[in-house]
Coordinates of C-alpha atoms in Angstrom, one line a residue:
M3 CA 26.2 -42.4 30.0
E4 CA 26.8 -46.3 30.2
G5 CA 25.0 -47.4 32.4
F6 CA 22.0 -45.0 32.6
L7 CA 22.6 -46.7 28.3
K8 CA 23.0 -49.6 28.1
E9 CA 22.4 -51.2 31.5
H10 CA 19.5 -49.8 34.2
G11 CA 18.8 -46.2 32.2
P12 CA 14.5 -46.3 31.1
F13 CA 16.1 -46.6 27.0
Q14 CA 18.8 -49.2 25.5
I15 CA 20.7 -48.1 22.8
Q16 CA 21.1 -50.6 20.3
P17 CA 24.6 -51.8 18.1
D18 CA 23.6 -48.9 15.3
G19 CA 24.2 -46.5 17.7
V20 CA 20.6 -44.4 16.3
T21 CA 17.6 -46.5 17.5
L22 CA 17.1 -46.3 21.6
K23 CA 14.5 -48.6 22.5
Y24 CA 12.7 -48.8 26.2
N25 CA 14.2 -50.8 29.0
D26 CA 11.6 -53.2 30.3
Y27 CA 13.9 -53.0 32.9
A28 CA 14.4 -49.7 34.6
W29 CA 15.5 -48.6 38.0
N30 CA 14.0 -45.5 37.4
K31 CA 10.7 -47.4 37.7
I32 CA 10.9 -47.9 41.1
A33 CA 13.9 -45.2 41.7
N34 CA 14.6 -40.9 41.5
I35 CA 18.0 -41.6 40.4
L36 CA 21.0 -39.3 39.2
Y37 CA 23.2 -40.0 37.5
L38 CA 26.6 -38.1 38.0
E39 CA 29.9 -37.8 35.1
S40 CA 32.7 -37.4 37.5
P41 CA 36.1 -36.7 37.8
A42 CA 35.2 -33.2 35.4
G43 CA 36.7 -34.2 32.5
V44 CA 34.5 -38.0 32.7
G45 CA 31.7 -38.4 30.1
F46 CA 30.1 -34.2 29.2
S47 CA 31.5 -33.1 32.4
Y48 CA 33.7 -30.4 31.7
S49 CA 36.0 -27.9 34.0
E50 CA 35.9 -24.8 32.3
D51 CA 39.8 -24.7 32.9
K52 CA 40.3 -27.8 31.2
K53 CA 43.2 -28.7 33.7
Y54 CA 42.0 -32.4 35.5
S55 CA 44.1 -33.0 37.3
T56 CA 42.6 -34.4 40.6
N57 CA 42.9 -37.2 43.3
D58 CA 40.0 -39.2 45.6
T59 CA 40.0 -36.6 48.1
E60 CA 39.2 -33.7 45.9
V61 CA 37.2 -36.2 43.7
A62 CA 34.6 -37.2 46.9
H63 CA 34.4 -32.9 47.5
N64 CA 32.9 -32.4 44.1
N65 CA 30.9 -35.4 43.9
Y66 CA 29.1 -33.4 47.4
L67 CA 29.1 -30.4 46.3
A68 CA 27.3 -31.4 43.0
L69 CA 25.0 -33.3 45.2
K70 CA 23.8 -30.7 47.2
D71 CA 23.6 -28.0 44.1
F72 CA 21.6 -30.9 42.5
L73 CA 19.6 -30.7 45.7
R74 CA 19.2 -26.9 45.4
L75 CA 17.7 -26.9 41.9
Y76 CA 15.1 -29.5 42.4
P77 CA 13.9 -29.5 46.2
E78 CA 11.5 -31.3 46.1
Y79 CA 13.9 -34.2 46.1
S80 CA 16.3 -33.1 49.2
K81 CA 13.1 -35.3 51.8
N82 CA 13.8 -38.6 50.4
D83 CA 16.0 -41.5 51.7
L84 CA 19.6 -41.3 49.9
Y85 CA 21.2 -44.5 48.8
L86 CA 25.1 -43.2 47.1
T87 CA 26.1 -46.6 44.6
G88 CA 28.5 -46.7 42.1
E89 CA 30.6 -49.9 40.8
S90 CA 34.7 -50.6 40.5
Y91 CA 36.2 -47.9 40.9
G92 CA 33.5 -46.6 42.6
G93 CA 34.4 -48.7 45.7
I94 CA 37.3 -45.4 46.4
Y95 CA 33.8 -43.1 44.7
I96 CA 31.2 -44.0 47.3
P97 CA 32.8 -44.7 50.5
T98 CA 34.8 -40.8 50.7
L99 CA 31.9 -38.9 49.1
A100 CA 29.3 -40.8 52.0
E101 CA 31.8 -39.5 54.5
W102 CA 30.6 -36.2 53.4
V103 CA 27.0 -36.9 52.9
M104 CA 27.2 -38.2 56.5
Q105 CA 28.2 -36.0 58.1
D106 CA 25.8 -33.4 56.8
P107 CA 21.9 -33.0 58.8
S108 CA 20.6 -32.1 54.9
L109 CA 21.1 -34.8 53.3
N110 CA 18.5 -37.9 54.4
L111 CA 21.4 -40.8 53.8
K112 CA 20.0 -44.2 54.4
G113 CA 22.6 -46.0 53.1
I114 CA 25.7 -47.2 50.0
A115 CA 25.9 -50.0 47.5
V116 CA 28.9 -50.9 45.7
G117 CA 29.6 -53.6 42.8
N118 CA 32.4 -55.0 41.4
G119 CA 34.0 -52.9 44.0
L120 CA 37.3 -51.7 44.4
S121 CA 37.7 -51.9 48.6
S122 CA 41.5 -52.3 48.8
Y123 CA 44.1 -53.0 45.8
E124 CA 46.6 -55.2 47.9
I125 CA 43.2 -57.6 49.4
N126 CA 41.5 -56.9 45.6
D127 CA 45.9 -58.5 44.0
N128 CA 46.2 -61.3 46.0
S129 CA 42.6 -62.6 46.1
L130 CA 43.2 -62.7 41.7
V131 CA 45.7 -64.4 41.3
Y132 CA 43.7 -67.5 43.3
F133 CA 41.0 -66.9 41.9
A134 CA 42.6 -67.2 38.2
Y135 CA 44.2 -70.0 39.7
Y136 CA 41.3 -71.5 40.4
H137 CA 39.0 -70.7 37.7
G138 CA 42.4 -73.0 35.6
L139 CA 44.2 -70.2 33.5
L140 CA 47.9 -70.8 35.3
G141 CA 48.9 -73.5 34.6
T142 CA 49.7 -76.1 37.5
E143 CA 53.6 -74.7 37.4
L144 CA 53.0 -71.2 37.4
W145 CA 50.9 -71.5 40.7
K146 CA 53.9 -73.5 42.5
D147 CA 56.2 -71.2 41.1
L148 CA 53.8 -68.1 43.2
Q149 CA 54.0 -70.2 46.2
A150 CA 57.2 -70.7 45.4
F151 CA 58.9 -67.0 44.9
C152 CA 55.7 -65.0 46.8
C153 CA 54.7 -66.5 49.9
S154 CA 56.1 -67.1 53.2
Q155 CA 54.9 -68.6 55.9
G156 CA 51.1 -69.4 54.3
K157 CA 50.9 -66.0 54.6
C158 CA 51.2 -64.7 49.9
N159 CA 51.7 -60.9 49.3
F160 CA 51.4 -60.9 45.7
H161 CA 50.8 -57.1 45.8
D162 CA 54.2 -55.2 46.4
N163 CA 56.2 -58.0 46.9
S164 CA 59.7 -57.3 47.0
N165 CA 61.2 -61.1 45.7
L166 CA 62.8 -60.4 41.9
N167 CA 61.6 -63.9 40.9
C168 CA 58.3 -63.6 42.7
T169 CA 58.3 -60.1 40.4
L170 CA 58.6 -62.3 37.5
K171 CA 55.9 -64.9 37.9
M172 CA 53.5 -62.3 39.2
E173 CA 54.5 -61.0 35.7
E174 CA 53.4 -64.4 33.4
M175 CA 50.8 -64.4 36.1
I176 CA 49.9 -60.7 34.5
Q177 CA 50.1 -61.3 30.7
I178 CA 47.7 -64.2 31.6
V179 CA 44.9 -62.7 33.1
E180 CA 45.0 -59.0 32.3
E181 CA 46.7 -59.2 28.1
S182 CA 46.2 -62.9 26.8
G183 CA 42.7 -61.6 25.6
L184 CA 40.4 -62.7 28.4
N185 CA 37.7 -60.4 29.1
I186 CA 38.6 -59.3 32.9
Y187 CA 34.3 -57.9 33.0
N188 CA 33.1 -61.4 32.6
L189 CA 35.8 -64.8 32.4
Y190 CA 32.5 -66.7 30.7
A191 CA 32.4 -64.1 27.6
P192 CA 33.8 -63.4 24.2
C193 CA 35.8 -60.3 23.9
E194 CA 34.3 -57.9 21.7
G195 CA 36.7 -57.6 19.0
G196 CA 38.8 -60.8 19.5
V197 CA 41.9 -60.5 21.0
P198 CA 43.2 -57.2 21.4
G199 CA 46.5 -55.7 20.9
S200 CA 48.0 -53.0 22.8
T201 CA 47.4 -50.6 20.8
R202 CA 45.6 -49.4 17.2
Y203 CA 44.6 -46.9 15.7
D204 CA 41.2 -46.0 14.7
G205 CA 40.9 -42.1 12.8
D206 CA 43.2 -39.6 14.1
Y207 CA 42.9 -41.9 17.5
L208 CA 45.1 -43.2 19.0
V209 CA 42.9 -46.6 21.8
T210 CA 44.7 -49.0 23.7
H211 CA 42.8 -50.0 26.0
D212 CA 43.0 -48.8 30.5
L213 CA 45.3 -50.6 32.3
G214 CA 42.9 -51.3 35.2
N215 CA 43.5 -50.8 38.6
S216 CA 45.3 -54.7 39.8
F217 CA 48.6 -54.7 40.4
I218 CA 49.7 -51.3 39.6
R219 CA 52.7 -52.0 42.2
V220 CA 53.8 -54.8 39.6
P221 CA 56.5 -53.1 37.7
M222 CA 55.8 -53.6 34.7
K223 CA 52.4 -52.1 35.0
F224 CA 53.7 -49.3 36.8
S225 CA 56.3 -48.9 33.8
W226 CA 53.7 -49.8 31.5
R227 CA 51.3 -46.8 32.9
Q228 CA 54.7 -44.6 33.2
S229 CA 54.9 -45.1 29.5
L230 CA 51.6 -44.4 28.4
F231 CA 50.8 -40.9 30.3
R232 CA 54.7 -39.6 29.0
M233 CA 52.6 -39.5 25.7
P234 CA 52.6 -35.6 24.7
T235 CA 49.6 -33.9 25.4
A236 CA 48.7 -32.7 21.4
R237 CA 48.2 -37.0 20.9
K238 CA 44.5 -37.4 20.4
V239 CA 44.9 -40.9 22.4
R240 CA 41.4 -42.6 23.0
M241 CA 41.1 -45.3 26.7
D242 CA 38.7 -48.5 26.0
P243 CA 38.2 -51.2 28.9
P244 CA 39.3 -53.6 27.6
C245 CA 36.8 -56.4 25.6
T246 CA 34.3 -54.1 25.3
N247 CA 32.5 -52.0 22.7
S248 CA 31.4 -48.5 23.2
T249 CA 30.9 -47.6 19.0
D250 CA 27.5 -47.7 19.8
L251 CA 27.7 -44.8 22.9
R252 CA 29.9 -42.6 21.0
V253 CA 28.1 -43.1 18.1
Y254 CA 25.0 -41.9 19.7
L255 CA 25.5 -39.3 22.3
N256 CA 28.1 -38.1 20.2
S257 CA 26.2 -37.0 17.5
P258 CA 25.0 -33.1 16.9
E259 CA 21.7 -34.0 17.2
V260 CA 21.4 -36.0 20.5
R261 CA 24.3 -33.1 22.3
K262 CA 21.8 -30.2 20.9
A263 CA 17.9 -32.4 22.9
L264 CA 20.4 -33.0 26.0
H265 CA 21.4 -29.7 26.3
I266 CA 25.8 -30.7 26.2
S267 CA 27.3 -27.5 27.2
P268 CA 29.9 -26.1 23.2
D269 CA 32.4 -26.2 25.5
A270 CA 32.3 -29.7 26.4
Q271 CA 34.4 -32.6 24.3
E272 CA 33.8 -35.1 22.7
W273 CA 32.0 -38.1 25.1
Q274 CA 34.1 -41.1 25.9
V275 CA 33.5 -44.7 27.7
C276 CA 37.1 -43.0 29.9
S277 CA 38.8 -40.2 29.2
F278 CA 42.3 -40.7 29.0
E279 CA 43.2 -37.5 30.2
V280 CA 41.0 -37.8 33.6
N281 CA 43.2 -40.8 33.5
R282 CA 46.6 -39.1 32.9
G283 CA 45.9 -36.6 36.6
Y284 CA 44.6 -38.6 38.4
K285 CA 46.6 -39.4 42.4
R286 CA 45.2 -42.2 44.2
L287 CA 45.4 -40.7 47.8
Y288 CA 43.4 -44.8 49.1
M289 CA 44.8 -48.0 48.7
Q290 CA 41.6 -49.3 50.8
M291 CA 38.4 -48.1 52.3
N292 CA 38.2 -49.5 55.9
D293 CA 38.0 -46.7 57.4
Q294 CA 35.2 -45.3 55.6
Y295 CA 33.8 -48.4 56.1
L296 CA 34.4 -48.2 59.6
K297 CA 32.8 -44.9 60.2
L298 CA 29.7 -45.3 58.3
L299 CA 29.2 -49.1 60.9
G300 CA 30.2 -47.1 63.6
A301 CA 26.8 -45.4 63.1
S302 CA 24.8 -47.7 63.5
K303 CA 21.9 -46.1 61.4
Y304 CA 23.2 -47.2 57.7
R305 CA 23.4 -50.4 55.5
I306 CA 25.5 -50.6 53.4
L307 CA 25.6 -53.2 50.5
V308 CA 28.8 -55.4 49.1
Y309 CA 27.7 -57.5 45.9
N310 CA 29.3 -59.1 43.2
G311 CA 29.5 -60.6 40.5
D312 CA 31.2 -63.7 40.7
V313 CA 33.7 -63.8 37.3
D314 CA 34.6 -60.2 37.1
M315 CA 38.5 -60.3 37.5
A316 CA 39.1 -56.4 37.3
C317 CA 37.9 -56.5 40.7
N318 CA 36.8 -60.3 41.7
F319 CA 34.3 -61.3 44.9
L320 CA 36.9 -63.6 46.7
G321 CA 38.6 -60.2 47.5
D322 CA 35.4 -58.1 48.7
E323 CA 34.0 -60.8 50.2
W324 CA 37.8 -61.5 52.3
F325 CA 37.5 -57.2 52.8
V326 CA 33.7 -57.1 54.4
D327 CA 35.6 -60.2 56.6
S328 CA 38.4 -57.9 57.8
L329 CA 35.9 -55.3 58.8
C330 CA 34.8 -58.1 61.5
Q331 CA 31.7 -56.7 62.3
K332 CA 28.9 -59.4 63.9
V333 CA 27.5 -62.3 62.2
Q334 CA 23.9 -62.3 61.9
V335 CA 23.5 -64.9 59.2
A336 CA 25.8 -67.2 58.2
R337 CA 26.7 -67.3 54.0
R338 CA 23.7 -69.6 52.1
P339 CA 22.2 -68.7 48.3
W340 CA 20.0 -66.7 48.0
L341 CA 16.5 -68.1 45.5
Y342 CA 15.3 -66.7 42.6
T343 CA 11.9 -68.2 40.5
E344 CA 12.5 -69.2 37.1
R345 CA 9.4 -71.2 35.3
G346 CA 8.3 -71.2 38.8
E347 CA 11.1 -73.0 39.7
N348 CA 13.5 -71.7 42.0
Q349 CA 17.5 -71.1 41.2
I350 CA 20.0 -70.4 43.0
G351 CA 21.5 -67.2 42.2
G352 CA 24.3 -66.3 44.1
F353 CA 25.1 -66.6 48.3
V354 CA 24.2 -64.1 50.8
K355 CA 26.6 -63.2 54.2
E356 CA 25.1 -60.7 56.7
F357 CA 26.7 -59.3 59.6
T358 CA 25.3 -56.9 61.5
N359 CA 24.1 -54.0 59.4
I360 CA 26.3 -55.2 56.1
A361 CA 25.7 -57.5 53.6
F362 CA 28.1 -59.1 50.9
L363 CA 26.3 -60.8 48.5
T364 CA 27.6 -62.5 45.0
I365 CA 26.1 -62.7 41.7
K366 CA 25.9 -66.1 40.0
V367 CA 25.3 -66.8 36.0
G368 CA 28.1 -65.8 35.1
L369 CA 26.9 -63.3 33.8
G370 CA 30.5 -60.9 36.0
R371 CA 30.1 -56.7 35.7
G372 CA 29.6 -55.8 32.6
C373 CA 26.9 -58.1 31.8
W374 CA 24.9 -58.8 34.9
P375 CA 23.5 -55.9 34.8
C376 CA 22.1 -55.7 31.3
W377 CA 20.2 -59.2 32.3
T378 CA 19.6 -58.9 36.4
P379 CA 19.0 -55.0 36.1
V380 CA 17.2 -54.5 39.7
L381 CA 19.3 -57.6 41.2
C382 CA 22.1 -56.0 43.3
C383 CA 19.2 -53.4 44.7
L384 CA 19.0 -52.9 47.6
P385 CA 15.9 -54.3 49.9
L386 CA 13.7 -52.3 51.7
G387 CA 14.5 -52.6 55.5
T388 CA 16.8 -55.1 54.7
T389 CA 20.5 -55.6 53.5
S390 CA 20.4 -59.3 52.6
P391 CA 17.4 -60.0 49.5
H392 CA 16.8 -63.2 51.7
D393 CA 12.9 -62.6 51.6
F394 CA 12.1 -61.4 47.9
R395 CA 11.4 -63.2 44.7
L396 CA 12.7 -62.5 40.8
P397 CA 9.6 -62.9 38.9
A398 CA 10.0 -65.9 35.4
H399 CA 11.1 -64.0 32.7
S400 CA 14.1 -64.9 30.0
P401 CA 16.4 -63.4 29.4
G402 CA 16.6 -61.8 32.5
H403 CA 14.5 -61.4 36.0
A404 CA 13.6 -58.9 38.3
L405 CA 13.3 -58.7 41.9
R406 CA 10.2 -57.3 43.7
N407 CA 9.3 -54.4 46.6
N408 CA 12.9 -53.2 46.3
S409 CA 14.3 -49.7 47.5
S410 CA 15.8 -47.6 45.0
L411 CA 20.3 -48.1 44.2
A412 CA 21.9 -48.0 40.6
A413 CA 25.0 -49.0 39.8
A414 CA 27.1 -46.5 37.7
G415 CA 30.2 -47.2 35.8
A416 CA 34.0 -47.3 36.8
A417 CA 34.7 -43.2 36.3
C418 CA 31.3 -42.2 37.9
G419 CA 29.3 -42.9 40.2
A420 CA 25.3 -42.2 41.2
F421 CA 23.1 -41.2 43.6
C422 CA 19.1 -42.2 43.8
S423 CA 16.6 -41.5 46.1
K424 CA 14.1 -43.5 47.8
L425 CA 10.5 -42.6 46.0
H426 CA 7.6 -41.4 47.9
R427 CA 5.4 -43.8 49.2
T428 CA 1.7 -43.2 50.5

């Protein structure tokens, strides 16, 4: 619902938490888009038995069953071209879902798109340290120590290094990148609400920030996570993404009038942007998505787009570029800038590298993940018949832009997947 109401849906929630306005660049103008709040317990989705322990494999299968059930209820969409898209932990959700969908001939799967996605824990961790240093976040002394204690023979392991000195220096690095008040979703954006503490109270709720998916094997992060999840189940805990403000969404979606209008079950919990209970009971089964991507690419009929805002630190562009390179696909077009038009002039929108049936694309101007879908709401759409945006132009508009003639995709929140089917064209 965050993506639906704050990024690319037909309406955008205003700061008062009451008013909606039309989104001129809503993605549903070019696509039939189905948003899914998943796993059960996220958003308004719920389990009748109130048991929310789950894992990657179960979520993928449940998402597949949900998609099948939707198409059973609305068969008029069943023949449409289908793309699966998501962002952040959607980097796990979408490829694992695609494994199910590609085995079902009744579903017209054409491709997937993952934005600022978690594709490999190891690559994401290793790349983030380089990202942080070369963006001026780490001092030279800390960088030298990280190189000395975490690297050997030209290769660095910042992910699960057993060297105690490396661990200590990594804890310094994590404090700077994740705990100092930097906006991990957009390095150059302010931190909503100011530099946060680790916890605070909001009425009856203990509010803590989402611990994210980086450096989960560093002892400090592991112990934080364990301590948080050992809290008594009776305590009301709200888990918010750091440096974000979801008050407008919570006010709007939890109003009795809106719940009634949306036919939300009285059994459904209060809407929150992240679910503490789901996080507490979630088991991560996959550390990387290489097998899933190679299975899709091996079929030689699906198109894949991996795209990143260039200042997101939660799932950074460098790591996703390394991941795509690690798939060892044939390069079709070398890395190059792609252009958009603003006030009659061509500007660089980012960079793109094309392989056989997969492309990696960056989006510049410091728009990150948490912000750029609001500014460029169809920028990451998979173009019709290609994985490259090189032959598309963005019409002039301020403050944002929109691509023309695109296939239908939607990016979803970290705890969500999105499914969309191409409009019939005559």
